[in-house]
Tab-separated table of C-alpha atoms and ligand atoms in Angstrom:
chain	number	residue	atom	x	y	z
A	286	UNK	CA	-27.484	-19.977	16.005
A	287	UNK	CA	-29.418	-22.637	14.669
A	288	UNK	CA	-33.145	-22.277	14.362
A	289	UNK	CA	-34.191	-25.156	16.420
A	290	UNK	CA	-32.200	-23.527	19.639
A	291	UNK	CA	-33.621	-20.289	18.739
A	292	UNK	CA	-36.783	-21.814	19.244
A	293	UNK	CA	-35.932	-23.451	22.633
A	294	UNK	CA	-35.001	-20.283	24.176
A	295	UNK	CA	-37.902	-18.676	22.970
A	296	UNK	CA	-40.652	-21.421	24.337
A	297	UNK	CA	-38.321	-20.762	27.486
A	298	UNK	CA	-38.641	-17.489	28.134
A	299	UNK	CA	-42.832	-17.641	27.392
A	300	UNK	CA	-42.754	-20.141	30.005
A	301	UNK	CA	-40.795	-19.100	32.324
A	302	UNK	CA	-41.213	-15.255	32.379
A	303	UNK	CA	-44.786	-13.994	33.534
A	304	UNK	CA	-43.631	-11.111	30.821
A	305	UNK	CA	-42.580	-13.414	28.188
A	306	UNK	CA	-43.574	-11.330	25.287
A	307	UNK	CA	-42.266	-8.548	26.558
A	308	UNK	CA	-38.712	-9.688	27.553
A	309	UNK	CA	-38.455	-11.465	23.633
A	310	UNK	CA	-39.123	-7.510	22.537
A	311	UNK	CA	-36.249	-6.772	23.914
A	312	UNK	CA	-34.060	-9.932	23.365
A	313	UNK	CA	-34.602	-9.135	19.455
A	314	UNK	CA	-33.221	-5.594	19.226
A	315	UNK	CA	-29.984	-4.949	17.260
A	316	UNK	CA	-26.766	-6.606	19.669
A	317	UNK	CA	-24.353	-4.498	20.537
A	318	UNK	CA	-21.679	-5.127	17.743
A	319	UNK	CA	-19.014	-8.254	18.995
A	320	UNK	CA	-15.554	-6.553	19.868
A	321	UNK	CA	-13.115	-7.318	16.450
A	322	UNK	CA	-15.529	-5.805	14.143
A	323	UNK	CA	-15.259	-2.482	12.022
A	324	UNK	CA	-16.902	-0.215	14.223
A	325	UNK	CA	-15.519	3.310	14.712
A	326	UNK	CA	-14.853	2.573	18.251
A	327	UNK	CA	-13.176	-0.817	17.119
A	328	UNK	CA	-10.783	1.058	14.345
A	329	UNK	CA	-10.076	3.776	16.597
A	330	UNK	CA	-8.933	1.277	19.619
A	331	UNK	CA	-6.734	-0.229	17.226
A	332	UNK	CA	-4.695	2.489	16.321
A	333	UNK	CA	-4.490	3.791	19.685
A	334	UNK	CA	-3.276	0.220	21.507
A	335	UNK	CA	-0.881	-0.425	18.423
A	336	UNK	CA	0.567	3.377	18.646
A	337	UNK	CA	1.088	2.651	22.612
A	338	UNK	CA	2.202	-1.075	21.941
A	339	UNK	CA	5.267	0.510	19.501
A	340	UNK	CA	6.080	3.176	19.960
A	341	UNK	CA	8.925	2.806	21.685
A	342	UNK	CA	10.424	0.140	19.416
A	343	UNK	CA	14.004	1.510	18.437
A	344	UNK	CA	15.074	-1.245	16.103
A	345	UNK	CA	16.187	-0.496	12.233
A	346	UNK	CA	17.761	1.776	10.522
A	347	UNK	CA	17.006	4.653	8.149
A	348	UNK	CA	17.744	4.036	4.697
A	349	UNK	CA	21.340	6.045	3.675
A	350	UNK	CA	21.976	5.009	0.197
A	351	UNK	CA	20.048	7.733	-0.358
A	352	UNK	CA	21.747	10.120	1.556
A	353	UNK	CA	19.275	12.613	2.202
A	354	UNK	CA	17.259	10.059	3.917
A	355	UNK	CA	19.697	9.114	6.183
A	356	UNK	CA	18.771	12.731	7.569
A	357	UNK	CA	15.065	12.272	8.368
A	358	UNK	CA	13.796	12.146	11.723
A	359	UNK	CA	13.657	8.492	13.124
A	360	UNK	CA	11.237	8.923	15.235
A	361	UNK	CA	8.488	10.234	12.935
A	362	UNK	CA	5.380	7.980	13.740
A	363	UNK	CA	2.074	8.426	11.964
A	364	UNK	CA	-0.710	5.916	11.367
A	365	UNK	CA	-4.085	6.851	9.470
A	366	UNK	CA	-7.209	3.925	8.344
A	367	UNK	CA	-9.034	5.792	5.319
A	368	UNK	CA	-12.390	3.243	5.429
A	369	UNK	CA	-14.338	3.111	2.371
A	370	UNK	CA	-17.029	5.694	3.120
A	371	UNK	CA	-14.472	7.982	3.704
A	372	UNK	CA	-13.987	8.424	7.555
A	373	UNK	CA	-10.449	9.178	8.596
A	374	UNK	CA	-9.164	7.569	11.717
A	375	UNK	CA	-5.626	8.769	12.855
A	376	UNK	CA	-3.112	8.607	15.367
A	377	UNK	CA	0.560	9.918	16.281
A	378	UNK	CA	2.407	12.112	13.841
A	379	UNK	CA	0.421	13.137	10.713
A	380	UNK	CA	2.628	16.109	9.881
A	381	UNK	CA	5.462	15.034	9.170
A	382	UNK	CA	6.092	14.288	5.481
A	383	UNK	CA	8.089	11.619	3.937
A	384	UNK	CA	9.580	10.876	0.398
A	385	UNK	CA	6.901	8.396	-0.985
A	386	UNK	CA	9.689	6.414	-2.694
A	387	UNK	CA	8.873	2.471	-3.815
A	388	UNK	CA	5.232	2.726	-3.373
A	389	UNK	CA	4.878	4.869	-5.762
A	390	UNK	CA	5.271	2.018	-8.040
A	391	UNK	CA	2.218	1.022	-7.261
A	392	UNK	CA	0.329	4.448	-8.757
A	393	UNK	CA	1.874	4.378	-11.856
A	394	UNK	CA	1.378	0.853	-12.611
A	395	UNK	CA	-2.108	1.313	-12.098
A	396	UNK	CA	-1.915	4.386	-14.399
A	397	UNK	CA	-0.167	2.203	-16.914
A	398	UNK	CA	-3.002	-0.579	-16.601
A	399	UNK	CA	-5.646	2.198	-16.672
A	400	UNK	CA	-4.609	3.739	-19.926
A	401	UNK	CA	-3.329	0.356	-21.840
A	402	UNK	CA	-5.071	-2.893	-20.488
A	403	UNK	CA	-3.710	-4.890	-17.983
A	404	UNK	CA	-2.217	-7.012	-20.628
A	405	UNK	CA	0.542	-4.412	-21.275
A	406	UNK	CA	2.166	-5.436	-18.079
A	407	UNK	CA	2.176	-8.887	-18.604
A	408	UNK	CA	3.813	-8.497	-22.402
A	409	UNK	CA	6.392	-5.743	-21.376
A	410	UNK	CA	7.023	-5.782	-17.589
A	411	UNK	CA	5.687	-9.079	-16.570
A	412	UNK	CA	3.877	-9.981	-12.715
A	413	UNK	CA	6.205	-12.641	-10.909
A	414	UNK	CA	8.612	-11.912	-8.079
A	415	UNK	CA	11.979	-12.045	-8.580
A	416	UNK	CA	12.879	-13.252	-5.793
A	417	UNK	CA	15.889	-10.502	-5.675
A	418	UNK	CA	16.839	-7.182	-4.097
A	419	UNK	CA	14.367	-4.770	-5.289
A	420	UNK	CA	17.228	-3.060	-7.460
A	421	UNK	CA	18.997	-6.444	-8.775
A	422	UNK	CA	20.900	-6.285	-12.209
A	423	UNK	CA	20.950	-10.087	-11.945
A	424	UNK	CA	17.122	-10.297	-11.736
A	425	UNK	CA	17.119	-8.735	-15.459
A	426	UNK	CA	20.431	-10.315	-16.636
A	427	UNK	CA	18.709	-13.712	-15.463
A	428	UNK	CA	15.959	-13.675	-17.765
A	429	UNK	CA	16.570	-10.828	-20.303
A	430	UNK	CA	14.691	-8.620	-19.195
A	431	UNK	CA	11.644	-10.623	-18.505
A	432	UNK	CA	9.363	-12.000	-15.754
A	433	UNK	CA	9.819	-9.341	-13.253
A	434	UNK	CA	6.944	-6.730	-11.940
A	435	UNK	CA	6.336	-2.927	-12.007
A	436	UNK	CA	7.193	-2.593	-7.792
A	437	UNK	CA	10.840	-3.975	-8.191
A	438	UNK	CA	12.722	-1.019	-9.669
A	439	UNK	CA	13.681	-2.535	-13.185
A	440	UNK	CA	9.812	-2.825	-13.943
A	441	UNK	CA	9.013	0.298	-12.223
A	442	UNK	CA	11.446	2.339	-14.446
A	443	UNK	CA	9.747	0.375	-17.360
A	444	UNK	CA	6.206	0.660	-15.738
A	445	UNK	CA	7.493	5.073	-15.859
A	446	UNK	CA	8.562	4.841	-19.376
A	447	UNK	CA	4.994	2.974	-20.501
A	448	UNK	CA	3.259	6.363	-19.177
A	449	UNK	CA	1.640	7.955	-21.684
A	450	UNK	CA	2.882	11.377	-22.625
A	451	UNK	CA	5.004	12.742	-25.701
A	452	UNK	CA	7.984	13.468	-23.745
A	453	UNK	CA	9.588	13.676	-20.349
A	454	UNK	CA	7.451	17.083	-18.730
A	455	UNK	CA	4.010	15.000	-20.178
A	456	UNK	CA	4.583	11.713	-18.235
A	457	UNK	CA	5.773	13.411	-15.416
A	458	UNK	CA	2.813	15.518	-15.303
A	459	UNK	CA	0.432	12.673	-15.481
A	460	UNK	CA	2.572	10.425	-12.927
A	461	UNK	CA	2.177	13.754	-10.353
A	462	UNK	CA	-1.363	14.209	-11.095
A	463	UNK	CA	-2.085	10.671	-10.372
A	464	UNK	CA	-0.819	10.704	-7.168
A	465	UNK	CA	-2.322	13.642	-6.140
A	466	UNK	CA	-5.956	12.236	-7.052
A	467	UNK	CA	-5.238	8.978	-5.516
A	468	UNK	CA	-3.709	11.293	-2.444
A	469	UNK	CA	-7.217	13.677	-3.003
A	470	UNK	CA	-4.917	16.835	-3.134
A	471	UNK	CA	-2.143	18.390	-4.954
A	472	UNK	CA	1.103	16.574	-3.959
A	473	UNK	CA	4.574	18.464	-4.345
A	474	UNK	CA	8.103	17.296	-4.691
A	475	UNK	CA	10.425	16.927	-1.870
A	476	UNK	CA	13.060	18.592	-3.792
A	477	UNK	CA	16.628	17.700	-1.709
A	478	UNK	CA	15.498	14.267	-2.047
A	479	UNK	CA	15.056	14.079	-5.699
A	480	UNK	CA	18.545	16.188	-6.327
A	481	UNK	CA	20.299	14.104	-3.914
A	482	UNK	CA	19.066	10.406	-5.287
A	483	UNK	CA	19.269	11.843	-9.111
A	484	UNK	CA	22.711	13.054	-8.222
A	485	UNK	CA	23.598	9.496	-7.250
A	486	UNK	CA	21.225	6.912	-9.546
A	487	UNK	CA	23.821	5.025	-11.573
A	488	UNK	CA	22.986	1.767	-10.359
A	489	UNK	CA	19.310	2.751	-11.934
A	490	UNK	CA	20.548	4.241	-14.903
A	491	UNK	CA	22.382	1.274	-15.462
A	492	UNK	CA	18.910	-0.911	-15.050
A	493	UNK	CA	16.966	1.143	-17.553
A	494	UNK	CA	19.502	0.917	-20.304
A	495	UNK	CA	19.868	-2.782	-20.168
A	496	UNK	CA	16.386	-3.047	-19.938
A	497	UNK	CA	17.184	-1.405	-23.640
A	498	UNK	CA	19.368	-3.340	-24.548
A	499	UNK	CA	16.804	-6.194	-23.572
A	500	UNK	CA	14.123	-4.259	-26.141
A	501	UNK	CA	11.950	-3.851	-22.405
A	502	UNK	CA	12.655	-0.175	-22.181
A	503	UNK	CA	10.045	1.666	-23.800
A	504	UNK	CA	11.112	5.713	-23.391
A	505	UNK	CA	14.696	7.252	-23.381
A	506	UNK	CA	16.305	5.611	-19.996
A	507	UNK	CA	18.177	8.740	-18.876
A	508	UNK	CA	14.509	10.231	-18.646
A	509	UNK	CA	12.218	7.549	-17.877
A	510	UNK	CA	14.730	7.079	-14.919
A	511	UNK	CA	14.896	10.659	-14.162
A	512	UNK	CA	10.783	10.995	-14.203
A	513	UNK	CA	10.646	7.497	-11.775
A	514	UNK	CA	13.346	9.554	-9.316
A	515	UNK	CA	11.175	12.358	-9.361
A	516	UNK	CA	8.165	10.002	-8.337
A	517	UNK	CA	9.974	8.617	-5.667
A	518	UNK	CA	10.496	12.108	-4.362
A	519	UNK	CA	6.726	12.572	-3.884
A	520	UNK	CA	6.068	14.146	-0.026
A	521	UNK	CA	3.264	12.428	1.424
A	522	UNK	CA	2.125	11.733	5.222
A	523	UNK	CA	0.497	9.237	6.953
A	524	UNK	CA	-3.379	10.188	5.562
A	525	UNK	CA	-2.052	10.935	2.520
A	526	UNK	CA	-0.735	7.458	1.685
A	527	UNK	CA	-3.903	6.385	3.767
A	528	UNK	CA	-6.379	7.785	1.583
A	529	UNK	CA	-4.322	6.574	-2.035
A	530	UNK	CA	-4.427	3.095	-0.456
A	531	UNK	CA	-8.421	4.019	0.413
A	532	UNK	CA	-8.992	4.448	-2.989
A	533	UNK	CA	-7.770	1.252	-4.063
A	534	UNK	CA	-9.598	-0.378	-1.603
A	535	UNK	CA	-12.614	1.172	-2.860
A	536	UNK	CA	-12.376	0.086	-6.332
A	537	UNK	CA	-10.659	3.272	-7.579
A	538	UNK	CA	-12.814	5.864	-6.244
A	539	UNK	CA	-11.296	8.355	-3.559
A	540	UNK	CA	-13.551	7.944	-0.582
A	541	UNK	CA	-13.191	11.503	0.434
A	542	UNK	CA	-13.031	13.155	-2.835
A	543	UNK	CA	-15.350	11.036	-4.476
A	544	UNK	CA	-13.914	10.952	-7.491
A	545	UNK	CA	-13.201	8.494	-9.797
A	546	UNK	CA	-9.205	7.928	-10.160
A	547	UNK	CA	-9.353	4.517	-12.006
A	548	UNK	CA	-11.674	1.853	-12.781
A	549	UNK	CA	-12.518	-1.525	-10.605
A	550	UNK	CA	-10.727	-3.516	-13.456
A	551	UNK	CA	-7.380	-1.651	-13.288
A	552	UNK	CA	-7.708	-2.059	-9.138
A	553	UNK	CA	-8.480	-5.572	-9.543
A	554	UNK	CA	-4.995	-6.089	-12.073
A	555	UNK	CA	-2.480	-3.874	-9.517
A	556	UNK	CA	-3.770	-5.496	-5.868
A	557	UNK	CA	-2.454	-9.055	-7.040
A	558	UNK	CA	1.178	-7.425	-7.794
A	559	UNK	CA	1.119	-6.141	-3.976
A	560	UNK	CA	0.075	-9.292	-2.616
A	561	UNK	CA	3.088	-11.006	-4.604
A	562	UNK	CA	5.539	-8.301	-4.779
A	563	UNK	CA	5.075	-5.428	-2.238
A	564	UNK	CA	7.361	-6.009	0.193
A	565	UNK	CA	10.663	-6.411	-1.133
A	566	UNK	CA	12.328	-9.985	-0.391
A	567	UNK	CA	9.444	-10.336	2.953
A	568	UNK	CA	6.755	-10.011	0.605
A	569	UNK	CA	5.960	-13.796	1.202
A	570	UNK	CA	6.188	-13.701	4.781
A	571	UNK	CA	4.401	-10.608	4.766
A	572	UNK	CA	0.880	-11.867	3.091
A	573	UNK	CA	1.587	-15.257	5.513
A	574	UNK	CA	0.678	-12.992	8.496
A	575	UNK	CA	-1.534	-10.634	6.989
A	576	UNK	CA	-2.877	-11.853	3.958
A	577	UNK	CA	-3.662	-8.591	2.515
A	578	UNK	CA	-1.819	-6.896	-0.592
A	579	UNK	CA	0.927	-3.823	0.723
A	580	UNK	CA	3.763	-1.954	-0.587
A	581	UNK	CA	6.617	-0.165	1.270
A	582	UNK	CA	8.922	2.368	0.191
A	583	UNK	CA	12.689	3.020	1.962
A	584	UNK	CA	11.392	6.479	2.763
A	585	UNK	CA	9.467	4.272	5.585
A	586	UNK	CA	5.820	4.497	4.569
A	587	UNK	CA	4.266	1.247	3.875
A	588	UNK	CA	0.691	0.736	3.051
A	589	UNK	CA	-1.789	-2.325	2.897
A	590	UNK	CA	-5.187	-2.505	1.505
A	591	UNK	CA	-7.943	-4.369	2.861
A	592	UNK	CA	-10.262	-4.641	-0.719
A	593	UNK	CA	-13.994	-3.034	0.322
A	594	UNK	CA	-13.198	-2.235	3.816
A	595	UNK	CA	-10.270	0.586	4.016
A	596	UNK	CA	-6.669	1.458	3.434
A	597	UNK	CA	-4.000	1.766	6.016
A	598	UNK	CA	-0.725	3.443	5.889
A	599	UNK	CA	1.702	3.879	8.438
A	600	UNK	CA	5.199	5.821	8.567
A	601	UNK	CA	8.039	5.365	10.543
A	602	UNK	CA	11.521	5.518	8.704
A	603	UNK	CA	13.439	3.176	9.800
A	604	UNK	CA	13.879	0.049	7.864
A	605	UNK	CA	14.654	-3.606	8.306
A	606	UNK	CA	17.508	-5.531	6.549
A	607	UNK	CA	14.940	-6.085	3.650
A	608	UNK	CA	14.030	-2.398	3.672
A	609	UNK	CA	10.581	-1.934	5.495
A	610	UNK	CA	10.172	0.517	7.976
A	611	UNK	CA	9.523	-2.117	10.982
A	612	UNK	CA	7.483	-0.006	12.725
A	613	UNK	CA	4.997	0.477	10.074
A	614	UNK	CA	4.880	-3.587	9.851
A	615	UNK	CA	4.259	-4.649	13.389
A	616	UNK	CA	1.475	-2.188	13.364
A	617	UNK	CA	-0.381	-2.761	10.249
A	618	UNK	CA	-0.303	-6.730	11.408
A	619	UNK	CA	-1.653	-5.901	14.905
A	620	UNK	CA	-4.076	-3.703	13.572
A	621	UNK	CA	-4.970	-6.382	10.476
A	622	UNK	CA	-5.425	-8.891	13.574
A	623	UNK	CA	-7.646	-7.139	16.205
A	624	UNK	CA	-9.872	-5.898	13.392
A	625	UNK	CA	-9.929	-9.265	12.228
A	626	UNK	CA	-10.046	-7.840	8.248
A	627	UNK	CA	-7.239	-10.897	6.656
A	628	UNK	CA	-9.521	-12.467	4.191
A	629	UNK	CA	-8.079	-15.643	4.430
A	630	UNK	CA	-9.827	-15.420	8.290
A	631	UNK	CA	-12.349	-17.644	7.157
A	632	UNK	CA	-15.795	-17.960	9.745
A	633	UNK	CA	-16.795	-22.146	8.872
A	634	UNK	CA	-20.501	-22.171	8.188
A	635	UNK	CA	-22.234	-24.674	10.794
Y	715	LIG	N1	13.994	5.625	-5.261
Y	715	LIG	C1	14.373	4.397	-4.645
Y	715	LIG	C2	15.275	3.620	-5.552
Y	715	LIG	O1	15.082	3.588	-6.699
Y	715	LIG	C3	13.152	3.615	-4.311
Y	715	LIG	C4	13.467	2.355	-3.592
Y	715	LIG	C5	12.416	1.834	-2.690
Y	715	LIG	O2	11.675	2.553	-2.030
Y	715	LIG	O3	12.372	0.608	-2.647
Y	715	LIG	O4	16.232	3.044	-5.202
């Protein structure tokens, strides 16, 4: 409000009102906060009108080139907001664990960036969408080996291989304990999904060792793609992935652990790879609706990050055509939207 009309209400009311003084008292306590803002009343309404809004939505499919997914329950529904000071809004099923899969990609990297620089992942992995199926053999053949990112899985394997760590148990190690500090507890392994994806990864095999042949391959490719199935296999739930994506939004400290995971510079390199590459072939249309960086995985978790404010994650398994879990994306956009967080939401100044 500007100040001159400030002014004009106020001569008003000492004119008006026998009680003027009194009456402008009251006018100047603290407002009630305007509906759309973070309030925990606002957060919570959120989640609860999205989980009514959706929950019935039947469409997609679970993902079955991984067979053991194909045997999750479909109907698993979680949602969880992990705001920067911590507080843990939920609703639906927070049980239930999923297979973290493809956003794990997004841990490591940041692992990679926080023990080499960001620079290694320009020089060896490189930060532009391809464009391509997250597993394309054309995407590497195309430029030999180059351009692509650490969330598409011939940069991811790569991203896995860069971890440091003498050998296989060392980088796996790490990769498992960074997860679980991101997570703020000790994550396990859903084991039938790791022995029934490594029983079947040729088509990833195949990706790490031309990414050898391309001199992009930085660790034994049997291995490094053996320790990147095993990451996939990480069980998580809904506040799980909620508070990891928490801690990115808050600069690489867990909220609720308070501890620092990684630095504000190796956040500030691995949001910008979400925004452009999180969500498979969508990711464009993704950031055009909510303008805030994500990553999905085909076990059907997908989480966004709004930087400062909070992390979401929701899980639902099945996916679209380009391999998000659908429920998790018409949720995360409604909630984005009533909470009015997309930073590209821009308030004019009068
Ligand atoms: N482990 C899966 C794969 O490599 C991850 C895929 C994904 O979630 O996008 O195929």
């Amino acid at each position: 409000m500007r100040l001159s009309r400030i002014l004009a209400i106020f001569v008003c009311i000492l004119v008006i009102s026998p009680a003027g003084f009194a009456q402008k008292k009251k006018a100047a306590a603290p407002a009630a906060p305007a509906e759309g803002t973070l309030t925990p009343a606002a957060i919570q309404k959120a989640l609860d009108e999205a989980y009514e809004k959706f929950k019935d939505v039947k469409e997609g499919k679970n993902a079955d080139y991984i067979k053991e997914l194909a045997r999750v329950d479909p109907n698993i529904y979680g949602i969880a907001i992990v705001t920067t000071d911590g507080t843990i809004y939920t609703k639906g099923d927070l049980q239930s664990a999923v297979s973290i899969q493809s956003i794990s990609k997004v841990f490591t990297m940041a692992r990679v960036i926080e023990e080499q620089g960001p620079r290694v992942i320009m020089d060896k992995i490189g930060v532009d969408a391809t464009g391509m199926r997250f597993n394309s053999i054309v995407a590497v053949e195309l430029q030999k080996g180059k351009e692509i990112n650490p969330l598409v899985n011939p940069g991811a394997i790569a991203s896995t291989s860069l971890v440091n760590g003498s050998d296989s148990a060392a980088k796996w190690k790490s990769i498992l304990q960074t997860h679980s500090d991101f997570a703020g507890r000790q994550l396990g392994l859903d084991g039938p999904v790791y022995i029934s994806e490594a029983g079947d990864n040729l088509r990833n095999q195949a990706i790490a060792h031309l990414l050898l042949a391309y001199g992009r391959m930085y660790f034994d490719p049997v291995q490094a793609t053996d320790i990147y199935t095993k990451q996939c296999a990480i069980s998580v739930n809904a506040k799980d992935l909620a508070v990891m994506a928490a801690t990115l939004a808050n600069g690489g400290v867990n909220p609720v652990t308070k501890k620092k995971i990684v630095s504000p510079e190796t956040v500030k390199y691995t949001l910008p790879v979400m925004a452009t590459a999180g969500l498979y072939d969508d990711s464009g249309q993704w950031l055009y609706a909510t303008g805030v960086p994500a990553k999905s995985g085909v076990g059907g978790g997908i989480i966004a990050v709004v930087p400062g404010k909070f992390g979401i994650a929701v899980i639902s398994p099945p996916l679209s055509p380009a391999g998000n879990s659908v429920k998790a994306i018409y949720t995360i956009r409604a909630i984005i939207e009533a909470l009015g967080v997309n930073p590209y939401q821009i308030t004019p100044k009068q």
